[in-house]
């Protein structure tokens, strides 16, 4: 099991920036996919951004051009740089890891970090 610890959430004004970090308890070098999901009150969980072990990235249409996901294998950390934050971005942002081990897929989640956008 991979333990994931998020940090970097908080309150920011519209148009501002935040960088979320997700620190893993194990090496992320071979973790197939790592990503960020978010869930706002009354809304479904949605994928924000995902990065594969090969570095390929996927973004939700709503964040393309504003958010960037990166991974630092040496630090076992995945980052989500969020720029130009909008009033529709507030949510609990959670880190996710999907790993294939011995032919079985495993999903691990962090506890989440709150992002609030308000003037």
N, CA, C and O of each residue as an XYZ file, in Angstrom:
476
protein
N       0.842     -1.183      0.000
C       0.000      0.000      0.000
C       0.884      1.242      0.000
O       1.904      1.298      0.687
N       0.475      2.229     -0.778
C       1.205      3.488     -0.877
C       0.482      4.536     -0.041
O      -0.711      4.772     -0.231
N       1.192      5.154      0.873
C       0.602      6.247      1.639
C       0.919      7.564      0.934
O       2.057      7.826      0.543
N      -0.105      8.370      0.786
C       0.015      9.634      0.074
C      -0.378     10.774      1.005
O      -1.426     10.720      1.649
N       0.441     11.784      1.077
C       0.172     12.926      1.953
C       0.205     14.206      1.117
O       1.231     14.577      0.547
N      -0.951     14.866      1.065
C      -1.061     16.106      0.306
C      -0.750     17.314      1.188
O      -0.912     17.273      2.407
N      -0.309     18.363      0.555
C      -0.105     19.638      1.229
C      -0.198     20.751      0.195
O      -0.152     20.505     -1.011
N      -0.329     21.970      0.684
C      -0.322     23.123     -0.212
C      -1.662     23.770     -0.456
O      -1.741     24.809     -1.113
N      -2.722     23.169      0.065
C      -4.022     23.795     -0.116
C      -4.147     25.055      0.724
O      -3.288     25.360      1.551
N      -5.239     25.784      0.493
C      -5.462     26.991      1.268
C      -6.419     27.928      0.578
O      -7.152     27.549     -0.336
N      -6.395     29.159      1.038
C      -7.265     30.209      0.513
C      -6.479     31.109     -0.425
O      -5.381     31.561     -0.100
N      -7.049     31.357     -1.577
C      -6.398     32.232     -2.549
C      -7.457     33.064     -3.247
O      -8.605     32.639     -3.375
N      -7.078     34.234     -3.692
C      -8.013     35.095     -4.411
C      -8.160     34.623     -5.855
O      -7.265     33.971     -6.393
N      -9.279     34.947     -6.475
C      -9.432     34.620     -7.898
C      -8.270     35.178     -8.713
O      -7.852     36.321     -8.532
N      -7.765     34.347     -9.609
C      -6.606     34.745    -10.398
C      -5.288     34.374     -9.764
O      -4.238     34.497    -10.394
N      -5.328     33.924     -8.536
C      -4.112     33.562     -7.825
C      -3.622     32.166     -8.158
O      -4.180     31.475     -9.011
N      -2.566     31.767     -7.464
C      -1.934     30.477     -7.719
C      -1.704     29.712     -6.427
O      -1.545     30.294     -5.355
N      -1.690     28.402     -6.559
C      -1.321     27.496     -5.477
C      -0.563     26.336     -6.087
O      -0.768     25.982     -7.248
N       0.322     25.744     -5.285
C       0.974     24.514     -5.709
C       0.704     23.439     -4.672
O       1.064     23.568     -3.502
N       0.059     22.374     -5.133
C      -0.201     21.229     -4.274
C       0.921     20.214     -4.423
O       1.480     20.027     -5.504
N       1.230     19.570     -3.319
C       2.246     18.517     -3.317
C       1.639     17.227     -2.795
O       0.782     17.243     -1.911
N       2.083     16.130     -3.339
C       1.649     14.807     -2.897
C       2.897     13.968     -2.681
O       3.556     13.557     -3.636
N       3.212     13.721     -1.421
C       4.397     12.943     -1.084
C       4.014     11.486     -0.848
O       3.113     11.192     -0.062
N       4.692     10.595     -1.524
C       4.410      9.164     -1.406
C       5.384      8.507     -0.435
O       6.517      8.953     -0.258
N       4.905      7.431      0.187
C       5.724      6.724      1.179
C       6.713      5.756      0.547
O       7.592      5.213      1.216
N       6.549      5.552     -0.768
C       7.444      4.639     -1.477
C       7.939      5.323     -2.744
O       7.480      6.408     -3.100
N       8.863      4.687     -3.406
C       9.333      5.228     -4.672
C       8.201      5.269     -5.680
O       7.474      4.290     -5.847
N       8.051      6.403     -6.353
C       6.980      6.521     -7.351
C       7.483      6.216     -8.753
O       6.743      6.335     -9.730
N       8.731      5.828     -8.841
C       9.334      5.599    -10.156
C       8.511      4.628    -10.997
O       8.329      4.829    -12.198
N       8.022      3.583    -10.358
C       7.310      2.558    -11.111
C       5.792      2.617    -10.950
O       5.086      1.749    -11.462
N       5.291      3.610    -10.258
C       3.832      3.736    -10.125
C       3.274      4.167    -11.476
O       3.679      5.192    -12.025
N       2.360      3.396    -11.997
C       1.898      3.575    -13.366
C       1.262      4.942    -13.607
O       1.572      5.627    -14.582
N       0.370      5.317    -12.701
C      -0.306      6.600    -12.879
C      -0.464      7.273    -11.528
O      -0.792      6.635    -10.528
N      -0.226      8.554    -11.523
C      -0.518      9.357    -10.345
C      -1.306     10.565    -10.801
O      -1.073     11.113    -11.879
N      -2.243     10.969     -9.962
C      -3.074     12.069    -10.395
C      -3.725     12.817     -9.260
O      -3.605     12.459     -8.088
N      -4.408     13.851     -9.641
C      -5.172     14.674     -8.719
C      -6.637     14.657     -9.121
O      -6.986     14.840    -10.287
N      -7.480     14.433     -8.131
C      -8.915     14.490     -8.301
C      -9.443     15.578     -7.377
O      -8.779     15.983     -6.423
N     -10.639     16.038     -7.677
C     -11.254     17.017     -6.780
C     -12.743     16.739     -6.644
O     -13.386     16.177     -7.531
N     -13.256     17.151     -5.509
C     -14.691     17.014     -5.270
C     -15.176     18.228     -4.506
O     -14.713     18.529     -3.406
N     -16.122     18.916     -5.121
C     -16.757     20.063     -4.485
C     -18.048     19.589     -3.830
O     -18.588     18.553     -4.216
N     -18.547     20.324     -2.853
C     -19.793     19.919     -2.177
C     -20.939     19.736     -3.168
O     -21.205     20.610     -3.993
N     -21.602     18.611     -3.078
C     -22.734     18.340     -3.942
C     -22.386     17.912     -5.353
O     -23.273     17.707     -6.182
N     -21.090     17.775     -5.632
C     -20.662     17.396     -6.981
C     -19.917     16.076     -6.939
O     -19.456     15.630     -5.888
N     -19.810     15.467     -8.102
C     -19.110     14.190     -8.193
C     -17.596     14.397     -8.195
O     -17.088     15.473     -8.512
N     -16.906     13.334     -7.832
C     -15.458     13.340     -7.909
C     -15.040     13.430     -9.372
O     -15.566     12.710    -10.221
N     -14.093     14.316     -9.662
C     -13.660     14.445    -11.044
C     -12.134     14.441    -11.135
O     -11.434     14.933    -10.250
N     -11.652     13.878    -12.222
C     -10.218     13.894    -12.496
C      -9.798     15.306    -12.879
O     -10.414     15.937    -13.737
N      -8.756     15.786    -12.241
C      -8.212     17.097    -12.581
C      -7.024     16.936    -13.532
O      -6.972     17.557    -14.594
N      -6.082     16.097    -13.132
C      -4.885     15.887    -13.948
C      -4.245     14.564    -13.554
O      -4.360     14.110    -12.416
N      -3.565     13.957    -14.528
C      -2.957     12.654    -14.301
C      -1.635     12.602    -15.046
O      -1.490     13.201    -16.112
N      -0.678     11.890    -14.487
C       0.615     11.726    -15.148
C       1.046     10.275    -15.037
O       0.924      9.663    -13.975
N       1.547      9.728    -16.126
C       1.972      8.331    -16.131
C       3.451      8.225    -15.750
O       4.154      9.228    -15.626
N       3.894      6.994    -15.572
C       5.297      6.774    -15.244
C       6.205      7.230    -16.381
O       7.378      7.532    -16.165
N       5.657      7.276    -17.584
C       6.430      7.738    -18.735
C       6.373      9.238    -18.950
O       7.036      9.778    -19.836
N       5.569      9.910    -18.122
C       5.494     11.358    -18.218
C       4.344     11.906    -19.034
O       4.216     13.122    -19.177
N       3.505     11.040    -19.574
C       2.340     11.517    -20.318
C       1.321     12.107    -19.359
O       1.110     11.597    -18.259
N       0.695     13.191    -19.797
C      -0.251     13.887    -18.924
C      -1.637     13.969    -19.550
O      -1.798     13.982    -20.770
N      -2.620     14.024    -18.675
C      -4.014     14.203    -19.064
C      -4.613     15.266    -18.155
O      -4.353     15.282    -16.951
N      -5.420     16.158    -18.738
C      -6.050     17.223    -17.960
C      -7.541     17.280    -18.243
O      -7.997     16.976    -19.345
N      -8.281     17.675    -17.231
C      -9.688     17.997    -17.450
C      -9.753     19.242    -18.325
O      -8.899     20.122    -18.225
N     -10.759     19.315    -19.177
C     -10.888     20.470    -20.068
C     -10.946     21.777    -19.285
O     -10.447     22.807    -19.737
N     -11.556     21.720    -18.116
C     -11.760     22.932    -17.332
C     -10.466     23.518    -16.763
O     -10.449     24.671    -16.333
N      -9.385     22.737    -16.758
C      -8.142     23.231    -16.173
C      -7.006     23.332    -17.186
O      -5.921     23.809    -16.852
N      -7.241     22.896    -18.400
C      -6.187     22.947    -19.423
C      -5.686     24.374    -19.609
O      -6.461     25.324    -19.720
N      -4.377     24.487    -19.639
C      -3.766     25.799    -19.807
C      -3.586     26.565    -18.514
O      -2.913     27.596    -18.486
N      -4.187     26.064    -17.436
C      -4.056     26.751    -16.136
C      -3.309     25.889    -15.114
O      -2.547     26.406    -14.297
N      -3.532     24.587    -15.165
C      -2.925     23.676    -14.199
C      -1.842     22.847    -14.894
O      -1.942     22.528    -16.078
N      -0.804     22.507    -14.119
C       0.264     21.661    -14.629
C       0.619     20.609    -13.591
O       0.881     20.928    -12.431
N       0.626     19.354    -14.019
C       1.023     18.265    -13.134
C       2.434     17.826    -13.490
O       2.773     17.670    -14.664
N       3.246     17.630    -12.469
C       4.613     17.149    -12.671
C       4.928     16.117    -11.602
O       4.255     16.041    -10.574
N       5.948     15.333    -11.854
C       6.383     14.357    -10.867
C       7.889     14.435    -10.704
O       8.626     14.591    -11.678
N       8.334     14.327     -9.472
C       9.760     14.313     -9.155
C      10.049     12.954     -8.538
O       9.819     12.738     -7.348
N      10.548     12.055     -9.345
C      10.783     10.688     -8.868
C      11.831     10.651     -7.748
O      11.760      9.801     -6.861
N      12.777     11.549     -7.789
C      13.818     11.566     -6.763
C      13.252     11.922     -5.387
O      13.761     11.479     -4.357
N      12.194     12.726     -5.392
C      11.575     13.143     -4.129
C      10.294     12.375     -3.838
O       9.634     12.617     -2.827
N       9.942     11.443     -4.732
C       8.702     10.665     -4.559
C       7.503     11.575     -4.370
O       6.648     11.330     -3.518
N       7.452     12.615     -5.166
C       6.426     13.638     -5.002
C       5.834     14.021     -6.346
O       6.532     14.116     -7.356
N       4.532     14.236     -6.329
C       3.821     14.744     -7.494
C       3.276     16.122     -7.132
O       2.806     16.344     -6.016
N       3.344     17.028     -8.075
C       2.907     18.396     -7.836
C       1.754     18.758     -8.775
O       1.629     18.218     -9.874
N       0.930     19.675     -8.315
C      -0.087     20.268     -9.170
C       0.032     21.776     -9.030
O      -0.351     22.349     -8.010
N       0.564     22.408    -10.058
C       0.657     23.863    -10.083
C      -0.643     24.415    -10.637
O      -1.023     24.113    -11.768
N      -1.314     25.211     -9.850
C      -2.601     25.752    -10.239
C      -2.483     27.266    -10.384
O      -2.224     27.969     -9.407
N      -2.669     27.757    -11.582
C      -2.610     29.187    -11.864
C      -3.974     29.686    -12.316
O      -4.838     28.903    -12.710
N      -4.150     30.976    -12.253
C      -5.404     31.605    -12.706
C      -6.613     30.924    -12.084
O      -7.566     30.579    -12.782
N      -6.573     30.735    -10.794
C      -7.663     30.026    -10.115
C      -8.971     30.795    -10.247
O      -9.013     32.023    -10.177
N     -10.024     30.031    -10.438
C     -11.351     30.591    -10.686
C     -12.295     30.237     -9.544
O     -12.012     29.329     -8.763
N     -13.404     30.942     -9.446
C     -14.381     30.634     -8.388
C     -14.942     29.218     -8.481
O     -15.457     28.699     -7.491
N     -14.855     28.581     -9.649
C     -15.363     27.212     -9.792
C     -14.337     26.140     -9.449
O     -14.631     24.949     -9.542
N     -13.123     26.559     -9.050
C     -12.084     25.593     -8.711
C     -12.100     25.089     -7.263
O     -11.510     24.040     -7.008
N     -12.726     25.756     -6.315
C     -12.688     25.276     -4.929
C     -13.222     23.861     -4.780
O     -14.251     23.502     -5.351
N     -12.505     23.071     -4.005
C     -12.877     21.679     -3.786
C     -11.847     21.078     -2.838
O     -10.855     21.714     -2.481
N     -12.107     19.847     -2.445
C     -11.079     19.053     -1.780
C     -10.315     18.339     -2.886
O     -10.893     17.595     -3.678
N      -9.033     18.574     -2.927
C      -8.175     17.968     -3.937
C      -7.454     16.770     -3.310
O      -6.818     16.884     -2.262
N      -7.572     15.633     -3.973
C      -6.986     14.408     -3.448
C      -6.010     13.805     -4.440
O      -6.222     13.819     -5.652
N      -4.936     13.278     -3.881
C      -3.915     12.618     -4.696
C      -4.275     11.143     -4.852
O      -4.804     10.523     -3.929
N      -3.990     10.602     -6.003
C      -4.328      9.208     -6.312
C      -3.133      8.532     -6.973
O      -2.429      9.123     -7.792
N      -2.929      7.274     -6.591
C      -1.880      6.469     -7.220
C      -2.492      5.165     -7.698
O      -3.235      4.512     -6.966
N      -2.182      4.796     -8.911
C      -2.667      3.532     -9.464
C      -1.448      2.719     -9.873
O      -0.650      3.134    -10.713
N      -1.329      1.554     -9.257
C      -0.126      0.761     -9.440
C      -0.482     -0.674     -9.792
O      -1.407     -1.256     -9.224
N       0.259     -1.232    -10.730
C       0.092     -2.636    -11.099
C       1.171     -3.439    -10.391
O       2.364     -3.266    -10.639
N       0.726     -4.317     -9.507
C       1.681     -5.148     -8.769
C       1.281     -6.612     -8.929
O       0.176     -7.009     -8.559
N       2.167     -7.383     -9.467
C       1.942     -8.830     -9.647
C       0.617     -9.091    -10.354
O      -0.121    -10.010     -9.999
N       0.332     -8.278    -11.348
C      -0.851     -8.494    -12.166
C      -2.144     -7.948    -11.584
O      -3.210     -8.137    -12.170
N      -2.072     -7.281    -10.452
C      -3.266     -6.730     -9.811
C      -3.112     -5.212     -9.709
O      -2.064     -4.700     -9.315
N      -4.187     -4.506    -10.075
C      -4.171     -3.042     -9.973
C      -4.562     -2.621     -8.559
O      -5.502     -3.159     -7.972
N      -3.828     -1.657     -8.028
C      -4.124     -1.126     -6.709
C      -4.353      0.380     -6.814
O      -3.673      1.078     -7.566
N      -5.327      0.861     -6.044
C      -5.611      2.288     -5.973
C      -5.361      2.781     -4.554
O      -5.843      2.193     -3.586
N      -4.611      3.852     -4.443
C      -4.365      4.463     -3.144
C      -4.704      5.946     -3.206
O      -4.514      6.600     -4.231
N      -5.211      6.466     -2.086
C      -5.657      7.859     -2.022
C      -5.051      8.566     -0.825
O      -4.801      7.964      0.219
N      -4.823      9.851     -1.003
C      -4.450     10.684      0.114
C      -5.690     11.170      0.843
O      -6.817     10.863      0.455
N      -5.468     11.930      1.900
C      -6.589     12.377      2.729
C      -7.271     13.608      2.158
O      -8.380     13.947      2.572
N      -6.633     14.272      1.228
C      -7.223     15.447      0.600
C      -6.765     16.750      1.236
O      -6.417     16.806      2.415
N      -6.778     17.786      0.421
C      -6.440     19.120      0.910
C      -7.434     20.119      0.321
O      -7.768     20.056     -0.862
N      -7.890     21.021      1.145
C      -8.933     21.964      0.732
C      -8.328     23.142     -0.022
O      -7.335     23.736      0.398
N      -8.955     23.459     -1.142
C      -8.605     24.657     -1.909
C      -9.817     25.565     -1.926
O     -10.907     25.150     -2.321
N      -9.631     26.789     -1.505
C     -10.715     27.767     -1.472
C     -10.298     28.984     -2.293
O      -9.190     29.501     -2.146
N     -11.194     29.424     -3.150
C     -10.939     30.605     -3.976
C     -11.991     31.648     -3.630
O     -13.181     31.450     -3.873
N     -11.549     32.739     -3.073
C     -12.493     33.760     -2.635
C     -11.784     35.102     -2.514
O     -10.612     35.184     -2.146
N     -12.536     36.152     -2.836
C     -11.978     37.487     -2.674
C     -12.376     38.072     -1.332
O     -11.997     39.199     -1.013
